[in-house]
PDB file of C-alpha atoms in Angstrom:
ATOM      1  CA  MET X   1      -0.086   0.071   0.089  1.00  0.00           C
ATOM      2  CA  LEU X   2       2.804   2.426   0.787  1.00  0.00           C
ATOM      3  CA  ILE X   3       4.417   1.627  -2.582  1.00  0.00           C
ATOM      4  CA  VAL X   4       1.245   2.504  -4.372  1.00  0.00           C
ATOM      5  CA  PHE X   5       0.845   5.769  -2.322  1.00  0.00           C
ATOM      6  CA  LEU X   6       4.327   6.869  -3.256  1.00  0.00           C
ATOM      7  CA  ARG X   7       4.020   5.893  -6.968  1.00  0.00           C
ATOM      8  CA  VAL X   8       0.824   8.048  -7.167  1.00  0.00           C
ATOM      9  CA  LEU X   9       2.483  10.865  -5.302  1.00  0.00           C
ATOM     10  CA  ILE X  10       5.505  10.922  -7.514  1.00  0.00           C
ATOM     11  CA  ILE X  11       3.457  10.545 -10.838  1.00  0.00           C
ATOM     12  CA  TYR X  12       1.018  13.390  -9.454  1.00  0.00           C
ATOM     13  CA  ILE X  13       4.022  15.824  -8.711  1.00  0.00           C
ATOM     14  CA  THR X  14       5.519  14.907 -12.003  1.00  0.00           C
ATOM     15  CA  VAL X  15       2.364  15.646 -14.061  1.00  0.00           C
ATOM     16  CA  LEU X  16       1.903  18.817 -12.138  1.00  0.00           C
ATOM     17  CA  VAL X  17       5.477  20.086 -12.865  1.00  0.00           C
ATOM     18  CA  PHE X  18       5.207  18.983 -16.610  1.00  0.00           C
ATOM     19  CA  LEU X  19       1.984  20.988 -16.895  1.00  0.00           C
ATOM     20  CA  ARG X  20       3.438  23.917 -15.135  1.00  0.00           C
ATOM     21  CA  LEU X  21       6.207  23.914 -17.844  1.00  0.00           C
ATOM     22  CA  MET X  22       3.778  23.918 -20.500  1.00  0.00           C
ATOM     23  CA  GLY X  23       2.204  27.083 -19.414  1.00  0.00           C
ATOM     24  CA  LYS X  24      -0.487  28.537 -17.199  1.00  0.00           C
ATOM     25  CA  ARG X  25      -3.305  28.339 -19.745  1.00  0.00           C
ATOM     26  CA  GLN X  26      -6.615  26.869 -18.941  1.00  0.00           C
ATOM     27  CA  ILE X  27      -8.093  24.020 -21.005  1.00  0.00           C
ATOM     28  CA  GLY X  28     -10.448  26.494 -22.772  1.00  0.00           C
ATOM     29  CA  GLU X  29      -7.498  28.583 -23.694  1.00  0.00           C
ATOM     30  CA  MET X  30      -5.303  25.763 -25.088  1.00  0.00           C
ATOM     31  CA  GLN X  31      -4.609  25.215 -28.911  1.00  0.00           C
ATOM     32  CA  PRO X  32      -5.654  21.962 -30.331  1.00  0.00           C
ATOM     33  CA  TYR X  33      -2.281  20.400 -30.233  1.00  0.00           C
ATOM     34  CA  GLU X  34      -2.009  21.381 -26.543  1.00  0.00           C
ATOM     35  CA  VAL X  35      -5.363  19.707 -25.730  1.00  0.00           C
ATOM     36  CA  VAL X  36      -4.245  16.458 -27.577  1.00  0.00           C
ATOM     37  CA  ILE X  37      -0.971  16.356 -25.435  1.00  0.00           C
ATOM     38  CA  THR X  38      -2.628  17.090 -22.234  1.00  0.00           C
ATOM     39  CA  LEU X  39      -5.154  14.342 -22.794  1.00  0.00           C
ATOM     40  CA  ILE X  40      -2.317  11.845 -23.679  1.00  0.00           C
ATOM     41  CA  ILE X  41      -0.408  12.991 -20.578  1.00  0.00           C
ATOM     42  CA  ALA X  42      -3.471  12.368 -18.366  1.00  0.00           C
ATOM     43  CA  ASP X  43      -3.998   8.870 -19.805  1.00  0.00           C
ATOM     44  CA  LEU X  44      -0.380   7.903 -19.605  1.00  0.00           C
ATOM     45  CA  ALA X  45      -0.127   9.033 -16.034  1.00  0.00           C
ATOM     46  CA  THR X  46      -2.934   6.586 -14.980  1.00  0.00           C
ATOM     47  CA  LEU X  47      -0.951   3.623 -16.237  1.00  0.00           C
ATOM     48  CA  PRO X  48       1.852   3.470 -13.603  1.00  0.00           C
ATOM     49  CA  MET X  49      -0.470   4.481 -10.906  1.00  0.00           C
ATOM     50  CA  SER X  50      -2.682   1.511 -11.329  1.00  0.00           C
ATOM     51  CA  ASP X  51      -0.107  -1.063 -12.501  1.00  0.00           C
ATOM     52  CA  THR X  52       2.770  -1.744 -10.060  1.00  0.00           C
ATOM     53  CA  ASN X  53       4.334  -3.964 -12.622  1.00  0.00           C
ATOM     54  CA  ILE X  54       5.322  -1.009 -14.726  1.00  0.00           C
ATOM     55  CA  PRO X  55       8.609   0.638 -13.701  1.00  0.00           C
ATOM     56  CA  LEU X  56       8.071   4.070 -12.494  1.00  0.00           C
ATOM     57  CA  LEU X  57      10.720   5.319 -14.942  1.00  0.00           C
ATOM     58  CA  ASN X  58       8.907   3.926 -17.890  1.00  0.00           C
ATOM     59  CA  GLY X  59       5.832   5.751 -16.695  1.00  0.00           C
ATOM     60  CA  ILE X  60       7.745   9.070 -16.417  1.00  0.00           C
ATOM     61  CA  LEU X  61       9.732   8.940 -19.509  1.00  0.00           C
ATOM     62  CA  PRO X  62       6.977   9.100 -22.030  1.00  0.00           C
ATOM     63  CA  LEU X  63       5.499  12.129 -20.263  1.00  0.00           C
ATOM     64  CA  ALA X  64       8.861  13.930 -20.301  1.00  0.00           C
ATOM     65  CA  ILE X  65       8.948  13.010 -24.215  1.00  0.00           C
ATOM     66  CA  LEU X  66       5.502  14.659 -24.629  1.00  0.00           C
ATOM     67  CA  VAL X  67       6.587  17.822 -22.811  1.00  0.00           C
ATOM     68  CA  LEU X  68       9.609  17.963 -25.106  1.00  0.00           C
ATOM     69  CA  ILE X  69       7.361  17.659 -28.171  1.00  0.00           C
ATOM     70  CA  HIS X  70       5.180  20.301 -26.751  1.00  0.00           C
ATOM     71  CA  TYR X  71       8.241  22.581 -26.233  1.00  0.00           C
ATOM     72  CA  PHE X  72       9.496  22.066 -29.759  1.00  0.00           C
ATOM     73  CA  ILE X  73       5.921  22.542 -31.434  1.00  0.00           C
ATOM     74  CA  THR X  74       5.481  25.708 -29.283  1.00  0.00           C
ATOM     75  CA  LEU X  75       9.008  26.999 -30.473  1.00  0.00           C
ATOM     76  CA  LEU X  76       8.197  26.263 -34.200  1.00  0.00           C
ATOM     77  CA  THR X  77       4.809  28.032 -33.974  1.00  0.00           C
ATOM     78  CA  ARG X  78       6.638  31.220 -32.565  1.00  0.00           C
ATOM     79  CA  LYS X  79       9.190  31.100 -35.352  1.00  0.00           C
ATOM     80  CA  SER X  80       6.950  30.151 -38.286  1.00  0.00           C
ATOM     81  CA  VAL X  81       3.411  31.568 -39.299  1.00  0.00           C
ATOM     82  CA  LYS X  82       2.863  28.570 -41.558  1.00  0.00           C
ATOM     83  CA  VAL X  83       3.596  26.125 -38.809  1.00  0.00           C
ATOM     84  CA  ARG X  84       1.303  28.202 -36.516  1.00  0.00           C
ATOM     85  CA  ARG X  85      -1.567  28.072 -38.940  1.00  0.00           C
ATOM     86  CA  LEU X  86      -1.049  24.274 -39.435  1.00  0.00           C
ATOM     87  CA  MET X  87      -0.972  23.397 -35.803  1.00  0.00           C
ATOM     88  CA  SER X  88      -3.398  25.946 -34.419  1.00  0.00           C
ATOM     89  CA  GLY X  89      -5.546  27.056 -37.443  1.00  0.00           C
ATOM     90  CA  LYS X  90      -6.548  30.595 -37.861  1.00  0.00           C
ATOM     91  CA  PRO X  91      -9.389  32.902 -36.612  1.00  0.00           C
ATOM     92  CA  VAL X  92     -12.518  32.762 -38.594  1.00  0.00           C
ATOM     93  CA  ILE X  93     -15.012  35.471 -39.034  1.00  0.00           C
ATOM     94  CA  ILE X  94     -18.542  34.209 -38.627  1.00  0.00           C
ATOM     95  CA  ILE X  95     -20.431  37.676 -38.430  1.00  0.00           C
ATOM     96  CA  SER X  96     -19.448  40.544 -40.472  1.00  0.00           C
ATOM     97  CA  PRO X  97     -21.222  43.789 -41.591  1.00  0.00           C
ATOM     98  CA  LYS X  98     -22.934  41.805 -44.195  1.00  0.00           C
ATOM     99  CA  GLY X  99     -24.441  39.564 -41.512  1.00  0.00           C
ATOM    100  CA  ILE X 100     -23.764  35.794 -40.737  1.00  0.00           C
ATOM    101  CA  GLU X 101     -20.962  34.201 -42.785  1.00  0.00           C
ATOM    102  CA  TYR X 102     -22.981  30.991 -43.235  1.00  0.00           C
ATOM    103  CA  GLN X 103     -20.185  28.967 -45.104  1.00  0.00           C
ATOM    104  CA  SER X 104     -17.988  29.742 -42.246  1.00  0.00           C
ATOM    105  CA  LEU X 105     -20.288  28.194 -39.764  1.00  0.00           C
ATOM    106  CA  ILE X 106     -20.388  25.100 -42.078  1.00  0.00           C
ATOM    107  CA  ASP X 107     -16.689  25.015 -42.159  1.00  0.00           C
ATOM    108  CA  LEU X 108     -16.445  25.026 -38.348  1.00  0.00           C
ATOM    109  CA  ASN X 109     -19.216  22.564 -38.091  1.00  0.00           C
ATOM    110  CA  MET X 110     -21.332  25.051 -36.134  1.00  0.00           C
ATOM    111  CA  ASN X 111     -25.217  25.831 -36.337  1.00  0.00           C
ATOM    112  CA  ILE X 112     -27.156  28.929 -35.619  1.00  0.00           C
ATOM    113  CA  ASP X 113     -28.017  27.689 -32.144  1.00  0.00           C
ATOM    114  CA  ASP X 114     -24.288  27.333 -31.243  1.00  0.00           C
ATOM    115  CA  LEU X 115     -23.656  30.935 -32.439  1.00  0.00           C
ATOM    116  CA  LEU X 116     -26.631  32.258 -30.461  1.00  0.00           C
ATOM    117  CA  GLU X 117     -25.367  30.608 -27.435  1.00  0.00           C
ATOM    118  CA  MET X 118     -21.999  31.962 -27.650  1.00  0.00           C
ATOM    119  CA  LEU X 119     -23.414  35.638 -28.273  1.00  0.00           C
ATOM    120  CA  ARG X 120     -25.659  35.228 -25.279  1.00  0.00           C
ATOM    121  CA  GLN X 121     -22.890  34.138 -23.133  1.00  0.00           C
ATOM    122  CA  ASN X 122     -21.101  37.375 -24.106  1.00  0.00           C
ATOM    123  CA  GLY X 123     -24.056  39.564 -23.400  1.00  0.00           C
ATOM    124  CA  TYR X 124     -25.360  40.081 -26.956  1.00  0.00           C
ATOM    125  CA  TYR X 125     -28.959  38.917 -27.721  1.00  0.00           C
ATOM    126  CA  SER X 126     -29.447  40.109 -31.180  1.00  0.00           C
ATOM    127  CA  PHE X 127     -27.352  39.699 -34.295  1.00  0.00           C
ATOM    128  CA  ASP X 128     -27.739  43.344 -35.322  1.00  0.00           C
ATOM    129  CA  GLN X 129     -25.668  44.289 -32.145  1.00  0.00           C
ATOM    130  CA  VAL X 130     -22.441  42.630 -33.527  1.00  0.00           C
ATOM    131  CA  LEU X 131     -20.336  44.285 -36.082  1.00  0.00           C
ATOM    132  CA  TYR X 132     -17.930  41.395 -36.169  1.00  0.00           C
ATOM    133  CA  ALA X 133     -17.829  38.054 -34.394  1.00  0.00           C
ATOM    134  CA  ILE X 134     -14.520  35.886 -34.720  1.00  0.00           C
ATOM    135  CA  ILE X 135     -13.916  32.457 -33.705  1.00  0.00           C
ATOM    136  CA  GLU X 136     -10.386  32.333 -32.315  1.00  0.00           C
ATOM    137  CA  THR X 137      -8.062  29.459 -32.717  1.00  0.00           C
ATOM    138  CA  ASN X 138      -8.824  28.158 -29.279  1.00  0.00           C
ATOM    139  CA  GLY X 139     -12.605  27.931 -29.938  1.00  0.00           C
ATOM    140  CA  LYS X 140     -13.603  31.085 -28.144  1.00  0.00           C
ATOM    141  CA  ILE X 141     -15.397  33.926 -29.602  1.00  0.00           C
ATOM    142  CA  SER X 142     -14.271  37.598 -29.813  1.00  0.00           C
ATOM    143  CA  ILE X 143     -16.888  40.060 -30.446  1.00  0.00           C
ATOM    144  CA  ILE X 144     -16.834  43.569 -31.910  1.00  0.00           C
ATOM    145  CA  PRO X 145     -20.202  45.349 -31.225  1.00  0.00           C
ATOM    146  CA  THR X 146     -21.558  48.097 -33.444  1.00  0.00           C
ATOM    147  CA  SER X 147     -20.886  51.568 -32.416  1.00  0.00           C
ATOM    148  CA  ALA X 148     -24.522  51.912 -30.879  1.00  0.00           C
ATOM    149  CA  ASN X 149     -23.898  48.933 -28.737  1.00  0.00           C
ATOM    150  CA  THR X 150     -20.417  49.646 -27.469  1.00  0.00           C
ATOM    151  CA  PRO X 151     -20.545  49.274 -23.717  1.00  0.00           C
ATOM    152  CA  VAL X 152     -20.772  52.497 -21.913  1.00  0.00           C
ATOM    153  CA  THR X 153     -21.577  53.502 -18.252  1.00  0.00           C
ATOM    154  CA  GLN X 154     -25.145  54.959 -18.495  1.00  0.00           C
ATOM    155  CA  GLN X 155     -24.915  56.399 -15.136  1.00  0.00           C
ATOM    156  CA  ASP X 156     -21.884  58.575 -16.487  1.00  0.00           C
ATOM    157  CA  ILE X 157     -23.789  59.939 -19.358  1.00  0.00           C
ATOM    158  CA  ASN X 158     -27.298  59.959 -17.438  1.00  0.00           C
ATOM    159  CA  LEU X 159     -28.777  58.155 -20.358  1.00  0.00           C
ATOM    160  CA  GLN X 160     -32.269  56.523 -19.886  1.00  0.00           C
ATOM    161  CA  THR X 161     -32.784  53.479 -22.084  1.00  0.00           C
ATOM    162  CA  PRO X 162     -35.607  51.171 -22.587  1.00  0.00           C
ATOM    163  CA  PRO X 163     -35.277  47.565 -21.189  1.00  0.00           C
ATOM    164  CA  ALA X 164     -33.660  45.151 -23.468  1.00  0.00           C
ATOM    165  CA  LYS X 165     -35.940  42.637 -25.203  1.00  0.00           C
ATOM    166  CA  LEU X 166     -34.827  39.065 -26.024  1.00  0.00           C
ATOM    167  CA  PRO X 167     -35.569  38.148 -29.774  1.00  0.00           C
ATOM    168  CA  SER X 168     -36.969  34.787 -30.421  1.00  0.00           C
ATOM    169  CA  VAL X 169     -35.480  32.999 -33.434  1.00  0.00           C
ATOM    170  CA  ILE X 170     -38.412  31.782 -35.481  1.00  0.00           C
ATOM    171  CA  VAL X 171     -36.512  30.240 -38.430  1.00  0.00           C
ATOM    172  CA  SER X 172     -32.923  28.693 -38.090  1.00  0.00           C
ATOM    173  CA  ASP X 173     -31.196  27.052 -41.122  1.00  0.00           C
ATOM    174  CA  GLY X 174     -34.520  26.909 -42.985  1.00  0.00           C
ATOM    175  CA  LYS X 175     -36.182  25.113 -40.131  1.00  0.00           C
ATOM    176  CA  LEU X 176     -39.271  26.493 -38.442  1.00  0.00           C
ATOM    177  CA  LEU X 177     -39.128  26.631 -34.579  1.00  0.00           C
ATOM    178  CA  LYS X 178     -42.595  26.509 -33.611  1.00  0.00           C
ATOM    179  CA  HIS X 179     -42.089  26.588 -29.813  1.00  0.00           C
ATOM    180  CA  GLN X 180     -40.402  29.950 -30.375  1.00  0.00           C
ATOM    181  CA  MET X 181     -43.452  31.286 -32.277  1.00  0.00           C
ATOM    182  CA  LYS X 182     -45.622  31.147 -29.303  1.00  0.00           C
ATOM    183  CA  ILE X 183     -43.376  33.469 -27.232  1.00  0.00           C
ATOM    184  CA  VAL X 184     -44.074  36.399 -29.697  1.00  0.00           C
ATOM    185  CA  ASN X 185     -47.715  35.496 -30.411  1.00  0.00           C
ATOM    186  CA  LEU X 186     -46.948  34.498 -34.049  1.00  0.00           C
ATOM    187  CA  ASP X 187     -48.956  31.683 -35.918  1.00  0.00           C
ATOM    188  CA  ASN X 188     -48.392  30.211 -39.252  1.00  0.00           C
ATOM    189  CA  LYS X 189     -50.758  32.704 -40.967  1.00  0.00           C
ATOM    190  CA  LYS X 190     -48.953  35.675 -39.540  1.00  0.00           C
ATOM    191  CA  LEU X 191     -45.694  34.247 -40.490  1.00  0.00           C
ATOM    192  CA  ASN X 192     -46.679  33.629 -44.042  1.00  0.00           C
ATOM    193  CA  LYS X 193     -47.782  37.136 -44.291  1.00  0.00           C
ATOM    194  CA  ILE X 194     -44.277  38.236 -43.037  1.00  0.00           C
ATOM    195  CA  LEU X 195     -42.585  35.954 -45.423  1.00  0.00           C
ATOM    196  CA  ASP X 196     -44.802  37.219 -48.391  1.00  0.00           C
ATOM    197  CA  TYR X 197     -43.994  40.826 -47.474  1.00  0.00           C
ATOM    198  CA  LEU X 198     -40.198  40.160 -47.139  1.00  0.00           C
ATOM    199  CA  ASN X 199     -40.402  38.080 -50.464  1.00  0.00           C
ATOM    200  CA  ILE X 200     -38.402  35.217 -49.161  1.00  0.00           C
ATOM    201  CA  SER X 201     -38.978  31.503 -48.747  1.00  0.00           C
ATOM    202  CA  LEU X 202     -38.549  29.440 -45.599  1.00  0.00           C
ATOM    203  CA  LYS X 203     -36.002  27.074 -46.806  1.00  0.00           C
ATOM    204  CA  ASN X 204     -33.658  30.003 -47.948  1.00  0.00           C
ATOM    205  CA  ILE X 205     -33.521  31.635 -44.580  1.00  0.00           C
ATOM    206  CA  ILE X 206     -30.447  31.454 -42.513  1.00  0.00           C
ATOM    207  CA  ILE X 207     -31.994  33.208 -39.447  1.00  0.00           C
ATOM    208  CA  LEU X 208     -35.002  35.020 -38.659  1.00  0.00           C
ATOM    209  CA  SER X 209     -35.728  36.430 -35.299  1.00  0.00           C
ATOM    210  CA  LEU X 210     -38.553  38.455 -34.038  1.00  0.00           C
ATOM    211  CA  ASP X 211     -39.082  40.251 -30.537  1.00  0.00           C
ATOM    212  CA  ILE X 212     -42.184  41.339 -28.818  1.00  0.00           C
ATOM    213  CA  ASP X 213     -42.154  44.795 -30.308  1.00  0.00           C
ATOM    214  CA  GLY X 214     -42.083  43.583 -33.866  1.00  0.00           C
ATOM    215  CA  LYS X 215     -38.266  44.136 -34.601  1.00  0.00           C
ATOM    216  CA  ILE X 216     -37.219  41.465 -37.115  1.00  0.00           C
ATOM    217  CA  TYR X 217     -33.712  40.435 -37.997  1.00  0.00           C
ATOM    218  CA  TYR X 218     -33.354  38.106 -40.896  1.00  0.00           C
ATOM    219  CA  GLN X 219     -30.865  36.995 -43.476  1.00  0.00           C
ATOM    220  CA  THR X 220     -31.177  34.666 -46.466  1.00  0.00           C
ATOM    221  CA  LYS X 221     -28.564  32.484 -48.158  1.00  0.00           C
ATOM    222  CA  GLY X 222     -26.176  34.556 -50.267  1.00  0.00           C
ATOM    223  CA  ASP X 223     -27.493  37.901 -49.064  1.00  0.00           C
ATOM    224  CA  ASN X 224     -26.706  40.376 -46.290  1.00  0.00           C
ATOM    225  CA  TYR X 225     -28.740  40.600 -43.200  1.00  0.00           C
ATOM    226  CA  LYS X 226     -31.694  43.063 -42.950  1.00  0.00           C
ATOM    227  CA  VAL X 227     -33.524  44.542 -40.015  1.00  0.00           C
ATOM    228  CA  ILE X 228     -37.142  45.864 -39.851  1.00  0.00           C
ATOM    229  CA  GLU X 229     -37.670  47.870 -36.647  1.00  0.00           C
ATOM    230  CA  ASP X 230     -41.520  47.181 -36.396  1.00  0.00           C
ATOM    231  CA  ILE X 231     -42.871  44.625 -38.692  1.00  0.00           C
ATOM    232  CA  ASN X 232     -46.352  45.466 -37.494  1.00  0.00           C
ATOM    233  CA  LYS X 233     -46.265  48.858 -39.226  1.00  0.00           C
ATOM    234  CA  GLU X 234     -45.343  47.223 -42.450  1.00  0.00           C
ATOM    235  CA  VAL X 235     -47.702  44.188 -42.298  1.00  0.00           C
ATOM    236  CA  GLN X 236     -51.171  44.013 -41.100  1.00  0.00           C
ATOM    237  CA  LEU X 237     -50.903  41.191 -38.554  1.00  0.00           C
TER     238      LEU X 237
END
């Protein structure tokens, strides 16, 4: 029992030291090659812990080799842009002033719901609040808001603003989300009137959202996004 305890303690300290040598980044901040190496280290570390027949040195040596591999890859990525792009990829713009970059979403294996979730996590609830959204090489999103939505301290400028309203996504990737329609009191008849007014078909819609005040944000495939501040003034619903 004492031998097992000592082996576990030694492996734990070794892995901790190796991970510290790799840097202080959290899992969510790691590049893909760093995540792979970390997962392999975690897997290799369990073997000498659970199997006392494996010499301790044989358990530590592979870990040391992986840390060396990480060091050389990191060195190469600092020296060469091509290697950096090969190992880490490059940032991808998924929202631009034209709207959602639909092909970029497909390339990243993302859908509209994934994008909406990432925007909400960053405090943005409508696409027209965002000028640019960029997926970084570590998978996180960076957002540049429109000038009207740049964060300010309202108390400093004594500005009174109306409460924010959460838009409901009615159509996502050409699919109708009926449960969202109920939130904004929308039925199929009203939706068809809106689609006829906008002169668009359901299957060509990338995103169409509507809030309780009638503000619509929509974008169709191959076209820029458009916003109608109050659809109720345009269409008799």
